[in-house]
Short mmCIF file of C-alpha atoms and ligand atoms in Angstrom, two decimals:
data_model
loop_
_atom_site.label_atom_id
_atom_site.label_comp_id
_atom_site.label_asym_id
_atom_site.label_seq_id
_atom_site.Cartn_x
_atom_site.Cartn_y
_atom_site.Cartn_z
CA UNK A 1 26.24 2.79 35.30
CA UNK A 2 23.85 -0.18 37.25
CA UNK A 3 20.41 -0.28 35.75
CA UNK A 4 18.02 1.15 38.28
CA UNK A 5 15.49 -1.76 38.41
CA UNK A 6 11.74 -1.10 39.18
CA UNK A 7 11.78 -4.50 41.19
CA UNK A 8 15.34 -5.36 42.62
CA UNK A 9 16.57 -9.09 42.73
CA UNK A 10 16.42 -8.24 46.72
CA UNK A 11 15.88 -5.37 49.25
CA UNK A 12 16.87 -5.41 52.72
CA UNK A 13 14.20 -5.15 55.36
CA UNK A 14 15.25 -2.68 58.17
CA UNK A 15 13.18 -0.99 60.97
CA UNK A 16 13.52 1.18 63.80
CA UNK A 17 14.89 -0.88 66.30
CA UNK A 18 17.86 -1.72 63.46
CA UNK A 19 18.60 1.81 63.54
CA UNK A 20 18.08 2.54 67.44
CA UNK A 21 20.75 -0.14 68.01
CA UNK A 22 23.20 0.07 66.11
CA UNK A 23 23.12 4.18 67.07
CA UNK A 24 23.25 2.75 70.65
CA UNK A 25 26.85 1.22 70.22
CA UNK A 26 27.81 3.78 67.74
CA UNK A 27 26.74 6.50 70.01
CA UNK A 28 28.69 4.41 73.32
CA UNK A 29 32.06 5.21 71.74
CA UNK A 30 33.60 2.43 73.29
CA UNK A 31 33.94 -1.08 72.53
CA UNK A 32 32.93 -0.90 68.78
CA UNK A 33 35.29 -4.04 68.84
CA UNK A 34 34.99 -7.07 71.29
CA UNK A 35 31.91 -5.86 73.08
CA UNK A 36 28.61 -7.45 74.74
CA UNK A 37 26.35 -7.15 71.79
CA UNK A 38 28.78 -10.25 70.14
CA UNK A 39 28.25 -13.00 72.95
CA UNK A 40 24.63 -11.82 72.78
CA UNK A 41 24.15 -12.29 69.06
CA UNK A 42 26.05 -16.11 69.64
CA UNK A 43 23.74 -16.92 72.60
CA UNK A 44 20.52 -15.84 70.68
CA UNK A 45 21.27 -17.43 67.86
CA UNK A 46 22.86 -20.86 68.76
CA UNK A 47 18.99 -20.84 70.62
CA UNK A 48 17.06 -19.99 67.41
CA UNK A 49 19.02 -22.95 65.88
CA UNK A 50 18.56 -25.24 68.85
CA UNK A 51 22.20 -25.75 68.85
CA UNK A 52 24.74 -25.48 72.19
CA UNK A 53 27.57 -22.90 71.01
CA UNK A 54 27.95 -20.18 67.61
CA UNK A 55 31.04 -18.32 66.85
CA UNK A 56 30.57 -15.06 64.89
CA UNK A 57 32.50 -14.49 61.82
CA UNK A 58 32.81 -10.98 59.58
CA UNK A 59 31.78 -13.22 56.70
CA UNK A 60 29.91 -16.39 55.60
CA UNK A 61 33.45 -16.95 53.35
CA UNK A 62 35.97 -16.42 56.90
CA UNK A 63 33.46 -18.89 58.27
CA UNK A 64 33.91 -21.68 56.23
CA UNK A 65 37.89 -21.66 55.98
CA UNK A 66 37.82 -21.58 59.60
CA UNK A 67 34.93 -24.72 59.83
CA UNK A 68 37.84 -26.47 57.67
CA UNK A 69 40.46 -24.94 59.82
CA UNK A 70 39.01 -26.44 62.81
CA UNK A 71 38.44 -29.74 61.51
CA UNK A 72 41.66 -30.11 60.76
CA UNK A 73 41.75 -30.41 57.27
CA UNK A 74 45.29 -30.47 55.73
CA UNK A 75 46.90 -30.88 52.02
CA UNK A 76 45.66 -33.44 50.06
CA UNK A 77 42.44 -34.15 52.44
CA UNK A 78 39.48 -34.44 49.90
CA UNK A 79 36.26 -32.89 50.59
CA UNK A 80 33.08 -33.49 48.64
CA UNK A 81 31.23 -30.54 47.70
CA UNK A 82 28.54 -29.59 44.93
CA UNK A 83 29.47 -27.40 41.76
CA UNK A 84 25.78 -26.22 41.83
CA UNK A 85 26.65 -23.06 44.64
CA UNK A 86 28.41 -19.73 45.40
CA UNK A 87 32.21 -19.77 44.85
CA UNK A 88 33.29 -19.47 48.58
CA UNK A 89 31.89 -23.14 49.09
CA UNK A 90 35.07 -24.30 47.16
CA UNK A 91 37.26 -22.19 47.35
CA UNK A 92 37.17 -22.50 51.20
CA UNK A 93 38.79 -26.03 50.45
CA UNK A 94 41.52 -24.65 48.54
CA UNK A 95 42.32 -22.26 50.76
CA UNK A 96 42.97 -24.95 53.55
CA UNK A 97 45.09 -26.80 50.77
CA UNK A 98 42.62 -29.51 50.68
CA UNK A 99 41.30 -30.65 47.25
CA UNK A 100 37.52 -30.47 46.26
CA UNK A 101 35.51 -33.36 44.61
CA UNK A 102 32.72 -31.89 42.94
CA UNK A 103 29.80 -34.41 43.00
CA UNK A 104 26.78 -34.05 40.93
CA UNK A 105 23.14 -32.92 42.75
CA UNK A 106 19.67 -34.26 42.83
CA UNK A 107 16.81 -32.86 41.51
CA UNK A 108 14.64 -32.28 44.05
CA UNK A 109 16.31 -29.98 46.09
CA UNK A 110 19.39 -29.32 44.20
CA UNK A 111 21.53 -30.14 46.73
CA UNK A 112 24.48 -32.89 47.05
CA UNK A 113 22.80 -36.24 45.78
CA UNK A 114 23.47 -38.68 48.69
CA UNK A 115 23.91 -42.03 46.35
CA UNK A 116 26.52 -40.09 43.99
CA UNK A 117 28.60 -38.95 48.16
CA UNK A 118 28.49 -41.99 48.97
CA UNK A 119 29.69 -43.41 45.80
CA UNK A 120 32.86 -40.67 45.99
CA UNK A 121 34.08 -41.69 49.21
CA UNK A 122 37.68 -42.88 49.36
CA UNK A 123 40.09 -43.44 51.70
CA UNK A 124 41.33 -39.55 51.09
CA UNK A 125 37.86 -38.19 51.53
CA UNK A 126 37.72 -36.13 55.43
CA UNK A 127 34.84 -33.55 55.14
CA UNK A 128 31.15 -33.51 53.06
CA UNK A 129 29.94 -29.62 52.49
CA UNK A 130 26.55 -29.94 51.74
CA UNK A 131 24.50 -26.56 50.65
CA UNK A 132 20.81 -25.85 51.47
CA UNK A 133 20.32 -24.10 48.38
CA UNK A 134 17.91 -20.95 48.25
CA UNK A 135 17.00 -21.16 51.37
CA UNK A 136 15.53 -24.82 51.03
CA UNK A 137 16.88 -27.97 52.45
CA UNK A 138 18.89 -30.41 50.92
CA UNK A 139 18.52 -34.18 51.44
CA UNK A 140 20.86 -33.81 54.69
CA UNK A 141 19.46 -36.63 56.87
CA UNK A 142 20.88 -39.20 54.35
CA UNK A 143 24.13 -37.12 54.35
CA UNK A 144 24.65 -37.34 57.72
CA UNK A 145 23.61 -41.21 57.91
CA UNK A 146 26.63 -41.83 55.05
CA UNK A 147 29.14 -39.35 57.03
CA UNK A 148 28.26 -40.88 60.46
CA UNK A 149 28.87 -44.56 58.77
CA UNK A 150 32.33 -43.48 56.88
CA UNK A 151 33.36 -41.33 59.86
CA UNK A 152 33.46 -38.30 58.12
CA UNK A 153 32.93 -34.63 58.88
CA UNK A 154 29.64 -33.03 57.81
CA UNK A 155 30.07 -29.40 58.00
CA UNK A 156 26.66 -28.08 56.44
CA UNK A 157 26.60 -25.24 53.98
CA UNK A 158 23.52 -23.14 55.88
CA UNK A 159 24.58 -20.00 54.53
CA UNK A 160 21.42 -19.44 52.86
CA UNK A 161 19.09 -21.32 54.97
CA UNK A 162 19.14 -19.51 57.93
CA UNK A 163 15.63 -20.92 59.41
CA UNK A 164 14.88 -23.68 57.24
CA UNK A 165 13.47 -27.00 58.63
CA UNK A 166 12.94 -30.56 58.26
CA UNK A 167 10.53 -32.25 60.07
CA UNK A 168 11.06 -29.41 62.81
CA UNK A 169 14.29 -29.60 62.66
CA UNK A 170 16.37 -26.63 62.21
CA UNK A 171 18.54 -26.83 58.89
CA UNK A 172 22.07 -26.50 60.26
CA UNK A 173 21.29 -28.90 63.51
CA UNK A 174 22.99 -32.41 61.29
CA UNK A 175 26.87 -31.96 60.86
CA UNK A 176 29.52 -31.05 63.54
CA UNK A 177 29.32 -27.27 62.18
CA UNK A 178 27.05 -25.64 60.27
CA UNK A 179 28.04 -22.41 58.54
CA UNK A 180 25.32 -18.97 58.03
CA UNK A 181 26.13 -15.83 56.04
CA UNK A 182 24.53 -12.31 56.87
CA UNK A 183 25.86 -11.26 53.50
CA UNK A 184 23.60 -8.19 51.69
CA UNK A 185 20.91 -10.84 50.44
CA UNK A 186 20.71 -13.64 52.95
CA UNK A 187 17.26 -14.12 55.18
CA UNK A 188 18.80 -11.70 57.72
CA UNK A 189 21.45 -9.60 57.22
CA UNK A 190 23.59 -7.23 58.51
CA UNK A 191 25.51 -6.03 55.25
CA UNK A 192 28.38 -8.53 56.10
CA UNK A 193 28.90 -11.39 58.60
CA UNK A 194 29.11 -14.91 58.92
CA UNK A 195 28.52 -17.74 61.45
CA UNK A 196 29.48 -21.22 62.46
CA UNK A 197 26.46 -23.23 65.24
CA UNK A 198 28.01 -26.41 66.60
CA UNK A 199 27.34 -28.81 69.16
CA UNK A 200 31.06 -29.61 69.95
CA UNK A 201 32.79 -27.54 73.28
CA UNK A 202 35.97 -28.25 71.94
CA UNK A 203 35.18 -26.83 68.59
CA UNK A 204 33.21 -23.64 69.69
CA UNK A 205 36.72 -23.33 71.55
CA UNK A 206 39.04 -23.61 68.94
CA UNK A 207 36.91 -21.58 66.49
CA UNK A 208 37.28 -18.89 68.73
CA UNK A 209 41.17 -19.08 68.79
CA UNK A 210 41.22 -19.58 64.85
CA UNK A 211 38.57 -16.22 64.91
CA UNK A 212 40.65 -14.01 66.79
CA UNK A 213 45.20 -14.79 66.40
CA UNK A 214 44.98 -17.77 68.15
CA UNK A 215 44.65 -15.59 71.21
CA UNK A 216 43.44 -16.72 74.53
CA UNK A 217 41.39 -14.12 75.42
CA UNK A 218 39.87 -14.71 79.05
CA UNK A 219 39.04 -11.15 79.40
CA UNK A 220 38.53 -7.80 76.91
CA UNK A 221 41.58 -7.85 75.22
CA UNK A 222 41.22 -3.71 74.56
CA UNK A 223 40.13 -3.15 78.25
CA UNK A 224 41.85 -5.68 80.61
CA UNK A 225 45.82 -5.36 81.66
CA UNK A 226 46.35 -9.06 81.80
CA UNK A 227 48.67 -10.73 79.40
CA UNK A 228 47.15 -12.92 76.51
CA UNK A 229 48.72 -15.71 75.29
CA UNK A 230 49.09 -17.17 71.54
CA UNK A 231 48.77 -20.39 71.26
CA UNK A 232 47.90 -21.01 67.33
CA UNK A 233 48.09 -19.72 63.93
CA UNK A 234 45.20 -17.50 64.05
CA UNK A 235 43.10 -14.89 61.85
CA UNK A 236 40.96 -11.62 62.46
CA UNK A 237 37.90 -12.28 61.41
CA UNK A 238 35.73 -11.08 64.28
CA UNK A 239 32.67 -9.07 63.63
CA UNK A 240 32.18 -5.56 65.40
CA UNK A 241 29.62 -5.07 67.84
CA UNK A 242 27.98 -2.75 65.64
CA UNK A 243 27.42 -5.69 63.17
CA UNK A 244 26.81 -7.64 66.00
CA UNK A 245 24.07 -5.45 67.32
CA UNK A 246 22.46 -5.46 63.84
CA UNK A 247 22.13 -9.07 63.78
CA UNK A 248 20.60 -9.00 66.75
CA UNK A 249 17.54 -7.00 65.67
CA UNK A 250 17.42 -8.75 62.63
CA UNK A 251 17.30 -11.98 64.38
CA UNK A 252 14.60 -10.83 66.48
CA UNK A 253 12.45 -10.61 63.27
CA UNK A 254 13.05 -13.40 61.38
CA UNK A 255 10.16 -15.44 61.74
CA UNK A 256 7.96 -12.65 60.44
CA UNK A 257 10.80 -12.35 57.47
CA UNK A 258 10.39 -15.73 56.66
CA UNK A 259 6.35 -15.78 56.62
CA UNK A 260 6.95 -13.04 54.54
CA UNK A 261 8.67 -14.46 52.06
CA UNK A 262 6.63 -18.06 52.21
CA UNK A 263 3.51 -15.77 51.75
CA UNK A 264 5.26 -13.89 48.28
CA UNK A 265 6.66 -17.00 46.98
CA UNK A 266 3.36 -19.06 47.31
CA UNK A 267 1.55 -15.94 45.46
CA UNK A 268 4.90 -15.87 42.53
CA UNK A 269 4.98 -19.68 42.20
CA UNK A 270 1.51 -20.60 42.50
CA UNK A 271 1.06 -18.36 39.12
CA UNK A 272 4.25 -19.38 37.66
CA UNK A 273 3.01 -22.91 37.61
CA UNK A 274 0.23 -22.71 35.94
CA UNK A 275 2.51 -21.71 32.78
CA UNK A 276 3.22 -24.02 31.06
CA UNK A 277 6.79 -23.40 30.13
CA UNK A 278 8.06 -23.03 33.44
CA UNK A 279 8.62 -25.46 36.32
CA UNK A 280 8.56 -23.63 39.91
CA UNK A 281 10.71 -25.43 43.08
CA UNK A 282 7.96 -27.20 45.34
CA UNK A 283 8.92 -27.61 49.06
CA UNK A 284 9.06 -30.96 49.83
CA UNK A 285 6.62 -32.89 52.63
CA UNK A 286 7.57 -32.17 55.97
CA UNK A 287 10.13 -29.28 55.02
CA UNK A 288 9.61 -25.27 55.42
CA UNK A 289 11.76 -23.37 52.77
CA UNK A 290 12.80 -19.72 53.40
CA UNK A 291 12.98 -18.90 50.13
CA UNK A 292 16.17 -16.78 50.83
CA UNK A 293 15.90 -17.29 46.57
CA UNK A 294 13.25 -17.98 44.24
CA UNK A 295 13.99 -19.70 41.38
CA UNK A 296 11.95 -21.10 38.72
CA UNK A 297 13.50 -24.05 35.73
CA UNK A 298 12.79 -23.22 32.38
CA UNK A 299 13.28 -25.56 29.39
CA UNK A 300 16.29 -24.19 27.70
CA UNK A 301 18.86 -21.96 28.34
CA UNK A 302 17.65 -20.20 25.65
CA UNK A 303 14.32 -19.64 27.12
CA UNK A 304 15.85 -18.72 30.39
CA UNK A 305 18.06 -16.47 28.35
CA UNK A 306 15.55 -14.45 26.42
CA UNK A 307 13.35 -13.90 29.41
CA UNK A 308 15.88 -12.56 31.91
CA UNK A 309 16.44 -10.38 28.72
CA UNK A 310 13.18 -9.52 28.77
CA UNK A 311 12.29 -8.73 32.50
CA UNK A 312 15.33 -6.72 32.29
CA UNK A 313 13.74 -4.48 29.81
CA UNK A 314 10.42 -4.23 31.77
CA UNK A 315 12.78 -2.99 35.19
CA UNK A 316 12.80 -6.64 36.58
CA UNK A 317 16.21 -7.75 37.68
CA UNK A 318 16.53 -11.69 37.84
CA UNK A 319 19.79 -13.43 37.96
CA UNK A 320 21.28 -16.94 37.13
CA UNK A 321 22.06 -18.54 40.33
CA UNK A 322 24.30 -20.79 39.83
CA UNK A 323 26.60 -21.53 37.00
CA UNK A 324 28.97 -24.30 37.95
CA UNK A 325 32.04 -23.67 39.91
CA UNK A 326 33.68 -26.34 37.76
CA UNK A 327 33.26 -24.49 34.89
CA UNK A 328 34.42 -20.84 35.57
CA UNK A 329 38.17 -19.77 34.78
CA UNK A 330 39.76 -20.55 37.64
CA UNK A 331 38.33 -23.88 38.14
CA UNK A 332 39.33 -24.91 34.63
CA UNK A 333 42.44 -23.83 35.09
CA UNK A 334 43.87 -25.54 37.93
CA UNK A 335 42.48 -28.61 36.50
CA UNK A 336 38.65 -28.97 36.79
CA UNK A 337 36.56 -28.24 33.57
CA UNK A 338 34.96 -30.60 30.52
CA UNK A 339 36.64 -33.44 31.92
CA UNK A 340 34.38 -33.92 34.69
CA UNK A 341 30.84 -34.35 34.16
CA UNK A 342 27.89 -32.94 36.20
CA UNK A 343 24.89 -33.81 34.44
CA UNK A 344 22.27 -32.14 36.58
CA UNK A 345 24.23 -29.40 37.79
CA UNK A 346 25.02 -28.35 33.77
CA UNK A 347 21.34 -28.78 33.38
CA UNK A 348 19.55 -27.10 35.92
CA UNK A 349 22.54 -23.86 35.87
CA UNK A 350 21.23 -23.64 32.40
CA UNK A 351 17.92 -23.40 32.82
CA UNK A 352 17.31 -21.91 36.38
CA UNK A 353 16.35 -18.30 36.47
CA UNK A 354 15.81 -16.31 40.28
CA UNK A 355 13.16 -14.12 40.55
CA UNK A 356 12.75 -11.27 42.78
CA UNK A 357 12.03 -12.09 46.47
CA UNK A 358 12.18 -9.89 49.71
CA UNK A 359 9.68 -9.55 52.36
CA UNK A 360 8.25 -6.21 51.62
CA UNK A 361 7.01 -7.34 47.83
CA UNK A 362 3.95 -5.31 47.42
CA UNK A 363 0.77 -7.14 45.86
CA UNK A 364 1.09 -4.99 42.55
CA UNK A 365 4.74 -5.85 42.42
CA UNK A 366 4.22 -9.99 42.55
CA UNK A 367 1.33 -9.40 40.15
CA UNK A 368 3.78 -7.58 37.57
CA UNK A 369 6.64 -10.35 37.95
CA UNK A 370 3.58 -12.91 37.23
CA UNK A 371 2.32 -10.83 34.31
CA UNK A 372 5.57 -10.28 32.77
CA UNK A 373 6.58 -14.02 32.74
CA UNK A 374 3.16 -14.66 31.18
CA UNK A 375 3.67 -11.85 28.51
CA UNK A 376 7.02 -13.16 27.82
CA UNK A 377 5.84 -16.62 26.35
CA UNK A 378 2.69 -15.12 24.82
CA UNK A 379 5.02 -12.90 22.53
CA UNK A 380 7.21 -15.66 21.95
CA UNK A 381 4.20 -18.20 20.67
C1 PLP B 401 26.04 -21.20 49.69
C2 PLP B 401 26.91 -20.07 50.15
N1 PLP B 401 28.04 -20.36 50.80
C3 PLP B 401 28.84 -19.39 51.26
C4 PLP B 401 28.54 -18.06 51.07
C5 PLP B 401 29.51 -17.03 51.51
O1 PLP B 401 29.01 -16.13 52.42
P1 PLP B 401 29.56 -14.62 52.48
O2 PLP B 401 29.09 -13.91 51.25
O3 PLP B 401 28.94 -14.09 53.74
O4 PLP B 401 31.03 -14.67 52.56
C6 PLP B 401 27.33 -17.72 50.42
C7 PLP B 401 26.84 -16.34 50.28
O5 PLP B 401 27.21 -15.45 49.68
C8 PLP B 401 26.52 -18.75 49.91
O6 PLP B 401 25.40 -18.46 49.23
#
């Protein structure tokens, strides 16, 4: 049986008007599928990212293949992407039949490390996938300088930056696409769902297509007599208006989700780094982080180890976020593994720890993650 932790990794943060909508649709019994609350979400949020078009997706994961869908990718197309994220970052390439080139991160931000792209450009390489990890931002103006110069794709990995900024500027506002997930733990969330902004008519059109059968669907398709065409290959990964209603709400929120979180991390890390054993992730000049995660860098993995042993045993779940895609089974079997070498990524996946973090942290509950980190190296000296 799961432990029952006294402070989860992550709690969702729902309210009334949550509820009162999605009873709304629920309650309409009609158009559960394909109805207004979809096209509202898109509009709302392609606005709160300051981007002209969004295409809803049921997940972050369906959102991604179909990014790579629409730009075309085909066998054999290489795409760079980092080893240092979640699993559907790579896969996505695979399942397009394109071939991922894992290239190492920086240490800063722990995202793609723009000398090492621009060094692993070839004539093969079609797409970058850079991820804003934790809800911070990775170094993605230099990105999109070397993709704009090679003529290649940028399709940024946003899924767990929803809200993050650089100099003002919305994370997800510097590729062609940017991809969000509403997964369970993400800034906002709606349990599942996914998103791709983009600037790019022609895109937002053919996303669409990919989204729903390749269908051209001028009108409801559930509630209009005319005749659809199919013009591509196409999926079902819509999301429901129910979902779509959720998102809403939750969208309507987020800025006072995110100062939330800003507020609890600055109380966590301004502790944590007075320790001397552990290094906490500062947001860089100009930047606002989300903090979708916190995680802090300890020195060993044995350190990091032992104490996610031991905040498990005082009811405090943390979590390694990431291990290296490289380096799981699957990865090493179709050909990845000890032959290629990610310094950084091996280093920081074996010493990053992630802490608790949601918005509704009570003071007592940041003071006992503080204490217990403390405690943890004071038994151990
Ligand atoms: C960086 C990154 N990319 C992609 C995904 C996939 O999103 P989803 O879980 O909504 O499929 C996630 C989240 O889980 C993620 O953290």
């Amino acid at each position: 049986m799961a432990q029952k932790w006294r402070i989860p990794l992550y709690k969702v943060s729902v309210d009334k008007d949550d509820v009162k909508s999605v009873s709304k649709v629920i309650k309409r019994g009609m158009d559960w599928a394909i109805g207004p609350e979809i096209d509202l979400f898109e509009k709302l949020l392609a606005k709160y990212v300051g981007v002209d078009y969004c295409v809803t997706f049921n997940s972050g994961t369906s959102a991604l293949h179909a990014s790579l869908l629409a730009a075309g990718i085909r066998t054999h197309d290489k795409i760079i992407v980092p080893s240092f994220t979640f699993i559907a970052t790579a896969n996505s390439v695979l399942m397009v039949g394109g071939t991922p080139d894992f290239v190492d991160i920086e240490k800063e931000t722990f995202g793609l490390d723009p000398k090492l792209v621009e060094k692993s450009i070839d004539r093969k390489t079609r797409c970058i996938i850079p991820v804003h990890y934790a809800g911070m931002a990775c170094k993605i103006q230099e990105i999109a300088e070397i993709s704009k110069r090679n003529k290649i794709i940028l399709i940024e990995d946003a899924a767990e930056s929803l809200g993050a900024k650089i100099n003002r500027k919305m994370v997800g506002t510097f590729g062609q696409m940017s991809v969000f997930s509403f997964a369970g733990n993400k800034v906002i969330t709606t349990g599942e769902g996914g998103a791709i902004t983009t600037n790019s008519r022609a895109l937002f059109e053919k996303l669409k297509l990919i989204r729903s059968h390749g269908r051209t669907d001028r009108q409801n398709y559930f509630s209009s007599i005319s005749k659809p065409d199919y013009v591509i290959m196409g999926y079902n990964w819509r999301m429901s208006s129910i979902t779509a209603a959720l998102a809403t709400t939750q969208l309507k929120k987020i800025e006072k989700l995110i100062n939330l979180r800003r507020q609890n991390a600055k109380y966590i890390n301004s502790n944590l780094q007075k320790l001397e054993n552990v290094d906490v992730l500062p947001e860089l000049r100009g930047c606002r982080y989300v903090y979708q995660l916190n995680s802090i860098l300890l020195s060993s993995s044995r350190v990091r180890n032992g104490l996610m042993r031991y905040l498990a045993k005082k009811g405090i779940m943390s979590k390694v976020f990431f291990d290296p895609i490289h380096l799981t089974s699957f990865y090493r079997r179709i050909g990845y593994g000890k032959k290629l070498t990610l310094k950084i990524t091996e280093s920081i996946s074996q010493r990053i720890l992630t802490l608790p973090m949601y918005p509704s942290l009570k003071k007592e509950e940041l003071v006992y993650i503080c204490e217990s980190v403390k405690e943890f190296f004071e038994h151990k000296s």
